[in-house]
mmCIF file of C-alpha atoms and ligand atoms in Angstrom:
data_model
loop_
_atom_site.group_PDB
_atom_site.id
_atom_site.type_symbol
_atom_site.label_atom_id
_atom_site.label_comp_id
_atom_site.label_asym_id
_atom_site.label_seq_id
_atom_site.Cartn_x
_atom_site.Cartn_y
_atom_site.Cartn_z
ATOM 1 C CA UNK A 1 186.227 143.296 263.391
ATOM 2 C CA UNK A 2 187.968 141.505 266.530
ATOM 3 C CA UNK A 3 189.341 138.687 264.465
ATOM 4 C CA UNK A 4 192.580 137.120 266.320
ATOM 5 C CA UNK A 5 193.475 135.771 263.067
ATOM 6 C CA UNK A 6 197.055 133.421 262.951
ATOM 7 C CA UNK A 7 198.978 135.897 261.094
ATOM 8 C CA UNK A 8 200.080 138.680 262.834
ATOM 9 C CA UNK A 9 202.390 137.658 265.958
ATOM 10 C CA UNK A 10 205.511 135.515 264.939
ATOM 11 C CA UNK A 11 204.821 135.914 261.215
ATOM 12 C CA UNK A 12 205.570 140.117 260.629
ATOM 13 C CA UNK A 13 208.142 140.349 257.974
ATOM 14 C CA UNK A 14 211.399 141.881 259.592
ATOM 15 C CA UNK A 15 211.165 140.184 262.929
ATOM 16 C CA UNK A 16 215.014 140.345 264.289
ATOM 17 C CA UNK A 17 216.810 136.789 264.444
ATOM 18 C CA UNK A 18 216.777 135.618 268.382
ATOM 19 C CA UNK A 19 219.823 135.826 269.783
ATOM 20 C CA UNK A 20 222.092 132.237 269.144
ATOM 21 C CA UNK A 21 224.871 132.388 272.402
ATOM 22 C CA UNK A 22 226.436 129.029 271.983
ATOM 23 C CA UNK A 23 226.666 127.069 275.241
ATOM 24 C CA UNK A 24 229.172 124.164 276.173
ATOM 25 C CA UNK A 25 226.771 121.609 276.952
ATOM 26 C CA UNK A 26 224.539 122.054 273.859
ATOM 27 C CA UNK A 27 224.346 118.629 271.545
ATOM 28 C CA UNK A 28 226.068 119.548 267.870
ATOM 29 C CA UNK A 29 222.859 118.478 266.504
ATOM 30 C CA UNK A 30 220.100 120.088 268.826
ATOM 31 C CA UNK A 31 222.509 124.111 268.401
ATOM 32 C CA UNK A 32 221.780 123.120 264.580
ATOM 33 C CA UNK A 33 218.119 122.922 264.716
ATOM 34 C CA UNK A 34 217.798 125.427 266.657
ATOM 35 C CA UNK A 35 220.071 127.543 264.538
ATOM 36 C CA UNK A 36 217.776 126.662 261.385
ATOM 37 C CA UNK A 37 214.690 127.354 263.085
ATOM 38 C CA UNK A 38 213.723 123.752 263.291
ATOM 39 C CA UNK A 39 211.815 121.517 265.476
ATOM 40 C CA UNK A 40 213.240 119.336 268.160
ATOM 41 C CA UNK A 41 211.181 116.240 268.530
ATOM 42 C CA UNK A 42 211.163 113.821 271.876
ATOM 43 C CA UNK A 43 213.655 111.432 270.811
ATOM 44 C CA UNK A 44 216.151 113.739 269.931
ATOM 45 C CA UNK A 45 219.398 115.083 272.281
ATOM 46 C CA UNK A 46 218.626 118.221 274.031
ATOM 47 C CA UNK A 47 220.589 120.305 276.579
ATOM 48 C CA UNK A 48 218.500 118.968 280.225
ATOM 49 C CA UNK A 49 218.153 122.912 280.951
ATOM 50 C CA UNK A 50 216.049 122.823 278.045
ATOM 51 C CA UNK A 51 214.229 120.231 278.466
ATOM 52 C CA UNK A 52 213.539 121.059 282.301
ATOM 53 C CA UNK A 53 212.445 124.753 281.172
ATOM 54 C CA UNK A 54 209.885 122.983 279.459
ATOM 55 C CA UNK A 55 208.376 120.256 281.383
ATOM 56 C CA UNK A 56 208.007 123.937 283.620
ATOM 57 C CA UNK A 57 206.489 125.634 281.484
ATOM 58 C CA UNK A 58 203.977 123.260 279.918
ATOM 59 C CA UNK A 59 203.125 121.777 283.286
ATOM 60 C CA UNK A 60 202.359 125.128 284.627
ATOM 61 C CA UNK A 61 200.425 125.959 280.934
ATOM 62 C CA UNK A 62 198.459 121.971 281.773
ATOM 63 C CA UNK A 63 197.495 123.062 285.768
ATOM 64 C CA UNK A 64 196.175 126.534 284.552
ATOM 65 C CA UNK A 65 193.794 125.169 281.613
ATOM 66 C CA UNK A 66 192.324 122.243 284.168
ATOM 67 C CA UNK A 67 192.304 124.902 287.261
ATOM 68 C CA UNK A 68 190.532 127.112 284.650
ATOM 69 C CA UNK A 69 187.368 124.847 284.087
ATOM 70 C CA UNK A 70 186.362 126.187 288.007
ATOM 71 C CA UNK A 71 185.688 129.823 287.942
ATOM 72 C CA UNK A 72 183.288 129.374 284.648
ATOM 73 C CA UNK A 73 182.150 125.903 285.998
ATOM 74 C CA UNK A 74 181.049 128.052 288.708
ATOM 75 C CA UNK A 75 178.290 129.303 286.592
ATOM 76 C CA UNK A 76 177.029 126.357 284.697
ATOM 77 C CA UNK A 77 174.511 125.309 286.538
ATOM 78 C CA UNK A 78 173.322 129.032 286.765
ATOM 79 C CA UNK A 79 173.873 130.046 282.609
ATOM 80 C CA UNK A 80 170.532 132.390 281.827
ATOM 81 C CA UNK A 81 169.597 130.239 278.854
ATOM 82 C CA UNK A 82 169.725 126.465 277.697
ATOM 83 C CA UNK A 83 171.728 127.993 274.685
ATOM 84 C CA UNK A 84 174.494 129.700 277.023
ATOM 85 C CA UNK A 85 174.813 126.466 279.403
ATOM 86 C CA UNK A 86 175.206 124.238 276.431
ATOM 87 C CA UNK A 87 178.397 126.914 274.802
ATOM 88 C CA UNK A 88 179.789 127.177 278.118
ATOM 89 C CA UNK A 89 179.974 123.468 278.952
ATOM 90 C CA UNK A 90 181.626 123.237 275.782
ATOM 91 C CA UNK A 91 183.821 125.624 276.349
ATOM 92 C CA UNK A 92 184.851 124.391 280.287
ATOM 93 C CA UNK A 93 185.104 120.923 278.209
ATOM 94 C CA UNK A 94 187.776 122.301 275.804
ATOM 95 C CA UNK A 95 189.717 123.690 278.985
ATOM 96 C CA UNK A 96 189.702 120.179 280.151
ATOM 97 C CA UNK A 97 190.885 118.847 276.759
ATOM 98 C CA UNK A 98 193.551 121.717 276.505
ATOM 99 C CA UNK A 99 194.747 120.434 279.740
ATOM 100 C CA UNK A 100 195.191 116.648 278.393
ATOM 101 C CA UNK A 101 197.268 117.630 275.064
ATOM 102 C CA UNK A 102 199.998 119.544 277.283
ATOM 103 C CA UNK A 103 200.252 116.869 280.018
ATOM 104 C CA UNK A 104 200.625 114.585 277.318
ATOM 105 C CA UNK A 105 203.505 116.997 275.696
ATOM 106 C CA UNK A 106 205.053 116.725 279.141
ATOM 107 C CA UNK A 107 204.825 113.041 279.113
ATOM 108 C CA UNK A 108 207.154 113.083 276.217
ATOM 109 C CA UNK A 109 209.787 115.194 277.806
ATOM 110 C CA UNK A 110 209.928 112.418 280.219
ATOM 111 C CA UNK A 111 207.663 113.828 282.771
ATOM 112 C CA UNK A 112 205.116 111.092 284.914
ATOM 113 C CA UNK A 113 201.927 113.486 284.656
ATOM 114 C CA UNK A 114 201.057 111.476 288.348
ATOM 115 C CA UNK A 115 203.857 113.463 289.579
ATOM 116 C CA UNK A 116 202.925 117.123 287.585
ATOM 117 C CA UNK A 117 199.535 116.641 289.393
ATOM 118 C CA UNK A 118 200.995 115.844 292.977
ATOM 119 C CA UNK A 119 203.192 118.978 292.351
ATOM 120 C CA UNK A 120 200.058 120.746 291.409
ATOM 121 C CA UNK A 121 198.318 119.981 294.470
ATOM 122 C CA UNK A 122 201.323 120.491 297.125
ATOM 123 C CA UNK A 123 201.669 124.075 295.671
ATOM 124 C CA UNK A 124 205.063 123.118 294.239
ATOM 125 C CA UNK A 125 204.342 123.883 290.683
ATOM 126 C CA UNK A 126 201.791 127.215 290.027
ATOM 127 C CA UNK A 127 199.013 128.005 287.621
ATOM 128 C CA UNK A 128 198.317 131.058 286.216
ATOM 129 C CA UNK A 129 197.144 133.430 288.548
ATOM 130 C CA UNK A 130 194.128 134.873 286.754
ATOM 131 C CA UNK A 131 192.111 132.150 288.210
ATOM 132 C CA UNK A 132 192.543 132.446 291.820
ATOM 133 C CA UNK A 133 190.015 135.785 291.113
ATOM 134 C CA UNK A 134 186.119 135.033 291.611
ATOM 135 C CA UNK A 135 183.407 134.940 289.308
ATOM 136 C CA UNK A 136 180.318 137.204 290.908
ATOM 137 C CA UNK A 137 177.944 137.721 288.224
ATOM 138 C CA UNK A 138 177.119 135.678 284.913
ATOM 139 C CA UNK A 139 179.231 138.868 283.265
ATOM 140 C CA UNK A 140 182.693 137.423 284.398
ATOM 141 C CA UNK A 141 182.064 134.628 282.123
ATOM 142 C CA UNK A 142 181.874 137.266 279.430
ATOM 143 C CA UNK A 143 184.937 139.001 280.731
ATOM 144 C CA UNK A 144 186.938 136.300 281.218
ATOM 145 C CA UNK A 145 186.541 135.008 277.532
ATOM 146 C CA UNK A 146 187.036 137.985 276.014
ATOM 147 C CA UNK A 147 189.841 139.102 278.334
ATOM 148 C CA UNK A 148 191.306 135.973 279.273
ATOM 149 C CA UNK A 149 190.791 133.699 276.533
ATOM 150 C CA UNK A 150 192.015 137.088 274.164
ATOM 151 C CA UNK A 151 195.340 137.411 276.583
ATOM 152 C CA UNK A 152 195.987 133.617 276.072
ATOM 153 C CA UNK A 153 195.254 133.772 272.265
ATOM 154 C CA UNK A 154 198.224 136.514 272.467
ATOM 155 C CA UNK A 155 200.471 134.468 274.759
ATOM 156 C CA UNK A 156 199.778 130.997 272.683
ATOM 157 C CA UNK A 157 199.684 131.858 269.320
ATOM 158 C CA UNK A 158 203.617 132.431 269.041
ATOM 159 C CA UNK A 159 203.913 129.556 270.797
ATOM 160 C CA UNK A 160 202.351 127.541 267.150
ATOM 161 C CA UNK A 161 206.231 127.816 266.278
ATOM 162 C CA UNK A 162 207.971 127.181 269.589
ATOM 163 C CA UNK A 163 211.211 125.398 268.917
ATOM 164 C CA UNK A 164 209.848 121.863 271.194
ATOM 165 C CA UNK A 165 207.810 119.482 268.096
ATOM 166 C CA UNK A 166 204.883 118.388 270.113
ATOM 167 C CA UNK A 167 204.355 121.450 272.233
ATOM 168 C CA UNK A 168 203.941 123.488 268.996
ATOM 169 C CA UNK A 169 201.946 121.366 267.111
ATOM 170 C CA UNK A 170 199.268 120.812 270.344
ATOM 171 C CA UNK A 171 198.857 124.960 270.728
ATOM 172 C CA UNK A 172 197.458 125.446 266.996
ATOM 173 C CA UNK A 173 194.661 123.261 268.072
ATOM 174 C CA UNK A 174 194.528 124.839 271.601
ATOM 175 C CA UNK A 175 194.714 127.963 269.408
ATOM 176 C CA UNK A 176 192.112 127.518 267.446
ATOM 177 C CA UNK A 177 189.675 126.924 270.376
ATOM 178 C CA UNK A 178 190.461 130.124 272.314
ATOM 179 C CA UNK A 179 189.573 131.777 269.335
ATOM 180 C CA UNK A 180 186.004 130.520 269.680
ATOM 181 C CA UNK A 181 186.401 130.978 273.271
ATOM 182 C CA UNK A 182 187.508 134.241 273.146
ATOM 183 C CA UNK A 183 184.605 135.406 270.606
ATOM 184 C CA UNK A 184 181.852 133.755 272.929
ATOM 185 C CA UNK A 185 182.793 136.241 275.665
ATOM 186 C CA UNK A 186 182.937 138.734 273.044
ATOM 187 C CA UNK A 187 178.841 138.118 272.162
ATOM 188 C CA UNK A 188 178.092 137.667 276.252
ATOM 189 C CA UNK A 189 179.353 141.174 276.536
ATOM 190 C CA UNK A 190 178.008 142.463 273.241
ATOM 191 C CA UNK A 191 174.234 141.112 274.494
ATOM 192 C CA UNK A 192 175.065 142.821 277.990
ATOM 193 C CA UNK A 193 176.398 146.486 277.382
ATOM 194 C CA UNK A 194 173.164 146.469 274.471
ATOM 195 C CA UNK A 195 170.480 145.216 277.366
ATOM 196 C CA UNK A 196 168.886 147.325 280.334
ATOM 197 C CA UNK A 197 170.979 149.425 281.930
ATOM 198 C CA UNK A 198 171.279 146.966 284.884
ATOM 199 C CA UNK A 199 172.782 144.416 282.695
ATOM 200 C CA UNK A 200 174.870 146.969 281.126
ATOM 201 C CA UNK A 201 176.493 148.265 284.441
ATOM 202 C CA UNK A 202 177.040 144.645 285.311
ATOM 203 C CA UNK A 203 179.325 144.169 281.931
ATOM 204 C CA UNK A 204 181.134 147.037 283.017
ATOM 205 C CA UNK A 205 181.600 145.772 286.648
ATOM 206 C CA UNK A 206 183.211 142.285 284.690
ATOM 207 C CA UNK A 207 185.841 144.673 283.055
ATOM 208 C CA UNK A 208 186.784 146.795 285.677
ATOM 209 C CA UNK A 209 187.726 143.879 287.515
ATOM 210 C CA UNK A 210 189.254 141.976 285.117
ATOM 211 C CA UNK A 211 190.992 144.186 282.668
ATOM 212 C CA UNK A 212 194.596 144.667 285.016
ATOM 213 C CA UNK A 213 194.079 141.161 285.867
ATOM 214 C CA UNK A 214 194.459 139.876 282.394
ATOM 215 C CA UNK A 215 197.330 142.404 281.754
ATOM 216 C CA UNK A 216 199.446 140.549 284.651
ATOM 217 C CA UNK A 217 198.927 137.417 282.607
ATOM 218 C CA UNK A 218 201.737 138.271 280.346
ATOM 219 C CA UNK A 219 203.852 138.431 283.652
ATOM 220 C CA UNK A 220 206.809 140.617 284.977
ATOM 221 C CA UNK A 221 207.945 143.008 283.072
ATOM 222 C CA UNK A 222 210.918 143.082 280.747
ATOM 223 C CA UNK A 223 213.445 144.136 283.005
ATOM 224 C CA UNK A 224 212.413 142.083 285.660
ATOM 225 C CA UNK A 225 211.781 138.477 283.802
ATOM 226 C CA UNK A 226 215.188 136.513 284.781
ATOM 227 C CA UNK A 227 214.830 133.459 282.389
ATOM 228 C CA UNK A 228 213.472 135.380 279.698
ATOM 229 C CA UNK A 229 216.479 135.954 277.247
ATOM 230 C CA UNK A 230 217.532 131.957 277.624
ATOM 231 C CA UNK A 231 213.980 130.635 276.495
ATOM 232 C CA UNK A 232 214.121 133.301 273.404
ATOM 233 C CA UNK A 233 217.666 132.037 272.643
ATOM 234 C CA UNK A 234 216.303 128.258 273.035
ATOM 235 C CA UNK A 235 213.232 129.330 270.527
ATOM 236 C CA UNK A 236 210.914 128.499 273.648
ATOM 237 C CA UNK A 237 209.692 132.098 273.690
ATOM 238 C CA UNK A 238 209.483 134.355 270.628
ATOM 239 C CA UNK A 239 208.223 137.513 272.119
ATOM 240 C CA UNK A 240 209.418 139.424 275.629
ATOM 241 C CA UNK A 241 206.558 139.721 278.202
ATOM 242 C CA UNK A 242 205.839 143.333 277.310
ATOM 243 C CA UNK A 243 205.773 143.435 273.763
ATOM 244 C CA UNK A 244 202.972 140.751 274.013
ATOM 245 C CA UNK A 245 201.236 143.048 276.723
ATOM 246 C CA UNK A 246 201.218 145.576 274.118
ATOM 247 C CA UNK A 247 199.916 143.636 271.306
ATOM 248 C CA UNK A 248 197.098 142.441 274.082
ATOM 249 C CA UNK A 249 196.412 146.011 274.676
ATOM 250 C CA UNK A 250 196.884 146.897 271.232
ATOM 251 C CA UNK A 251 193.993 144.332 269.840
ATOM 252 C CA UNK A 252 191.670 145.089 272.947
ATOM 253 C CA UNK A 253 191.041 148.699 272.782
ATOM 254 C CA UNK A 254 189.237 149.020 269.449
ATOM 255 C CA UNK A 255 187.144 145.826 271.067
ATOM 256 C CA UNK A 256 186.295 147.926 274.087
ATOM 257 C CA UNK A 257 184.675 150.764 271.748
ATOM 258 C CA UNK A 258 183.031 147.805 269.828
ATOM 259 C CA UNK A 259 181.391 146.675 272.974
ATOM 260 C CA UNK A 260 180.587 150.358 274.361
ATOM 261 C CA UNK A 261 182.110 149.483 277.475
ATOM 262 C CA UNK A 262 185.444 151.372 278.859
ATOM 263 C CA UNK A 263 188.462 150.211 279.806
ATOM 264 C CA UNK A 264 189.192 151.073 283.507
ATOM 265 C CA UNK A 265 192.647 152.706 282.576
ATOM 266 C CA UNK A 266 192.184 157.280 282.286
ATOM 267 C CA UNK A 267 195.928 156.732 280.532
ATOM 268 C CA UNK A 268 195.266 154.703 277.362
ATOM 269 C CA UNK A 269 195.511 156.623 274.612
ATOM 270 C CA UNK A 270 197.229 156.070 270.608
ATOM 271 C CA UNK A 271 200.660 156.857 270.626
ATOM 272 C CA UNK A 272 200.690 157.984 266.845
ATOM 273 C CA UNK A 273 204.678 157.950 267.038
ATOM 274 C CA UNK A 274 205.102 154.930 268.371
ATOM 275 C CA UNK A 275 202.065 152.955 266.459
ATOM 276 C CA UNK A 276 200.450 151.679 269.586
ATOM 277 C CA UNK A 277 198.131 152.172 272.712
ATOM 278 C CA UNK A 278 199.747 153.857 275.419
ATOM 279 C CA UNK A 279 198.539 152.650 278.696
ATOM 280 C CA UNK A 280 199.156 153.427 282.701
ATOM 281 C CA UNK A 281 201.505 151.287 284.876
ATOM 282 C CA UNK A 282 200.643 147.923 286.672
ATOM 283 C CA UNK A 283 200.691 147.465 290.142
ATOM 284 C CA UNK A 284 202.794 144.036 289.711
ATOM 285 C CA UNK A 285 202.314 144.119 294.373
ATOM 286 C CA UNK A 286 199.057 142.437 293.495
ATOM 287 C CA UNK A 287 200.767 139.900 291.131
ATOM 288 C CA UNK A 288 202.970 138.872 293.110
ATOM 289 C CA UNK A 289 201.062 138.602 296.301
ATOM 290 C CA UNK A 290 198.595 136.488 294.346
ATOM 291 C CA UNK A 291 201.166 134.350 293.108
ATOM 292 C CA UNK A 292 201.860 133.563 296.380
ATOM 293 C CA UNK A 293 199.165 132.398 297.755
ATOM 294 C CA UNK A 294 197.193 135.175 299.390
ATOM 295 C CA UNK A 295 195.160 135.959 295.711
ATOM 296 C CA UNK A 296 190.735 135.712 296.994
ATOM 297 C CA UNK A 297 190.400 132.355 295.640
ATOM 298 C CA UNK A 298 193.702 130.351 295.883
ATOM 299 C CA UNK A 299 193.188 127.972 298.633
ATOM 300 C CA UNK A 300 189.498 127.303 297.506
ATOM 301 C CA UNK A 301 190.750 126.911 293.750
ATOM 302 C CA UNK A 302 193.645 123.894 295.030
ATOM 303 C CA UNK A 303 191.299 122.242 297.441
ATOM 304 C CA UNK A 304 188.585 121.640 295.274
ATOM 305 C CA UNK A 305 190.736 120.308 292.807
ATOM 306 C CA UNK A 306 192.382 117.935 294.839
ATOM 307 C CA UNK A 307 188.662 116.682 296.189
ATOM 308 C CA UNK A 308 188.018 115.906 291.947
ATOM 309 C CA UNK A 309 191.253 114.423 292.082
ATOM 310 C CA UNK A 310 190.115 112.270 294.867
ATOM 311 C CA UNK A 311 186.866 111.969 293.995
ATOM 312 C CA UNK A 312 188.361 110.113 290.361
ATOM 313 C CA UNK A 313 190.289 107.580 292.088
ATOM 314 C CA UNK A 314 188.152 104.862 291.204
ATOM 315 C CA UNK A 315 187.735 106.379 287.951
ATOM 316 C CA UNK A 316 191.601 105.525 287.191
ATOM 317 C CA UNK A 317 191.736 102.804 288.995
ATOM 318 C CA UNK A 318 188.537 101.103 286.438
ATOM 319 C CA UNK A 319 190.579 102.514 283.519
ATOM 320 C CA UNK A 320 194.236 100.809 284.496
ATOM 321 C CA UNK A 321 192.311 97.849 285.335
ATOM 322 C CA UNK A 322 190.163 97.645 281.939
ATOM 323 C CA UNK A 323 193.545 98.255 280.134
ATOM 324 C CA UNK A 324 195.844 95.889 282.017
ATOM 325 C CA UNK A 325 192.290 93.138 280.999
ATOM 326 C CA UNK A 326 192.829 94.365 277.378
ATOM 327 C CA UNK A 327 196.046 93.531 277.024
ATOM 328 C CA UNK A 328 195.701 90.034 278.741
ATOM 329 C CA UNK A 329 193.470 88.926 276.165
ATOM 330 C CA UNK A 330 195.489 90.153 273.206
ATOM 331 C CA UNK A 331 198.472 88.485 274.091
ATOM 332 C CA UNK A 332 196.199 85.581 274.866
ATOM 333 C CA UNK A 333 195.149 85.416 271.296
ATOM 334 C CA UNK A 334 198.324 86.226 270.369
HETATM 335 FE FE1 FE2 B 1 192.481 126.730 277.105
HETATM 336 FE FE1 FE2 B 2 189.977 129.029 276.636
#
């Protein structure tokens, strides 16, 4: 019914051939794999804007799945059943786990993921914004997987064939998780809106306050999305901010009726001519104030990852010295 199956974004038949402008300081051999639609793996030559847009981008992609584990963490310790703590550890787990594949991507674009953190932590380097917003009632965890989970489902799925080797092949797994993470939201909601009335209203609360939230997740719009055009050209990107928001909106609507709760939007209607969900205009202020700095929850989000940064000193510090002890004996047998 809600299936975000792997098909649909990426692989529609007819999808227009990105734009190739040839730059001077491209390698031969990177503008031809590029040009075939190929994968560029670590070793190979690539143009440093490239590389740098991506060490970026999957930093910022790392710090937003590990930030991510604290608004739902938030309610572990308070799930209503054995059965819901046990999904939703799993599920703050995977975010942690998500957050390990794409350091380690970074790591072989040459990044030191010591560094990505410190950036992280000084406010140099940003996360996504959706999770500087609070979680106030066990509902939130149902919004955010449906919403949030279903927005990053939309976001990652096209990038399964992003031109950079091990950045593409570490979203299908990442993929395939938000999927399940995105369908246990789904079923927290579905339980809610078909409970008492109270729990109901509460479901409904969850999606008012999410819903224009997750549709800033897909960022700026078109017009106003500088780097855009280069990362489509570089096979970084496949589709432009909006036409992902509408696909988002697109997939969610029929959800919403599923669920019996309403989106908090009086303008979305079908466009019968143009084939999709028409829906009212953002108020991108609220982005953008959030992304710097002044969203409810961004100082309490950075400091309390920088105390279990802190806190897991020793952790590292028994894990270097373990490894450095491993490799003393082998090369003493050796
Ligand atoms: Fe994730
Ligand atoms: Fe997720």
């Amino acid at each position: 019914m809600y299936g975000n199956d792997f098909s649909a974004p990426g692989e529609a038949p007819g999808e227009a051939p990105r734009p190739r402008p040839a730059t001077a300081d491209e390698p031969v051999s990177f503008a031809a794999v590029i040009a075939d639609d190929g994968r560029v793996e670590p070793r190979d030559e690539m143009p440093e804007g490239y590389r740098r847009t991506l060490v970026r981008q999957i930093a910022q992609h790392a710090h937003s799945e590990i930030i991510g584990m604290q608004p739902e963490g938030n309610w572990i310790s308070r799930a209503p059943s054995l059965r819901r703590k046990a999904i939703l550890m799993a599920k703050v787990q995977d975010e942690a786990g998500h957050g390990l594949y794409l350091y380690a991507a970074a790591e072989t674009l040459g990044a030191d993921r010591a560094d990505l953190l410190d950036q992280l932590h000084s406010g140099r380097q940003k996360y996504s914004s959706i999770f500087n917003y609070p979680t106030l009632t066990w509902a939130d965890v149902g919004a955010i997987g449906w919403l949030v989970d279903g927005a990053a489902i939309v976001n990652q799925v096209p990038l399964c064939r992003c031109s950079y080797g091990p950045y593409a092949r570490a979203m299908v797994r990442v993929c395939k998780e938000e999927s399940f993470h995105q369908r246990q939201g789904f079923e927290i909601l579905h339980t809610l809106s078909h409970g008492t009335a109270e729990q109901k209203a509460m479901a409904q609360d969850a999606v008012d306050r999410y819903w224009w939230p997750s549709l800033m997740m897909f960022g700026p719009p078109d017009d106003d999305s500088p780097n855009s055009a280069q990362s489509m050209a570089w096979g970084i990107k496949r589709f432009s901010n909006d036409d992902l928001r509408q696909r988002f909106v697109d997939m969610t609507v029929p959800q919403a009726e599923a669920l019996g709760l309403t989106l908090p939007d009086p303008e979305i209607r079908w466009n019968e001519e143009r084939g999709h969900y028409d829906f009212g205009d953002i108020d991108f202020t609220e982005l953008f104030e959030v992304i710097k700095g002044n969203g409810p929850c961004n100082a309490q989000r950075l400091a309390h990852r920088v105390k279990a940064h802190d806190d897991g000193a020793w952790v590292r510090e028994a894990a270097s010295a373990y490894a450095a002890k491993q490799s003393a004996r082998s090369e003493g047998a050796a």
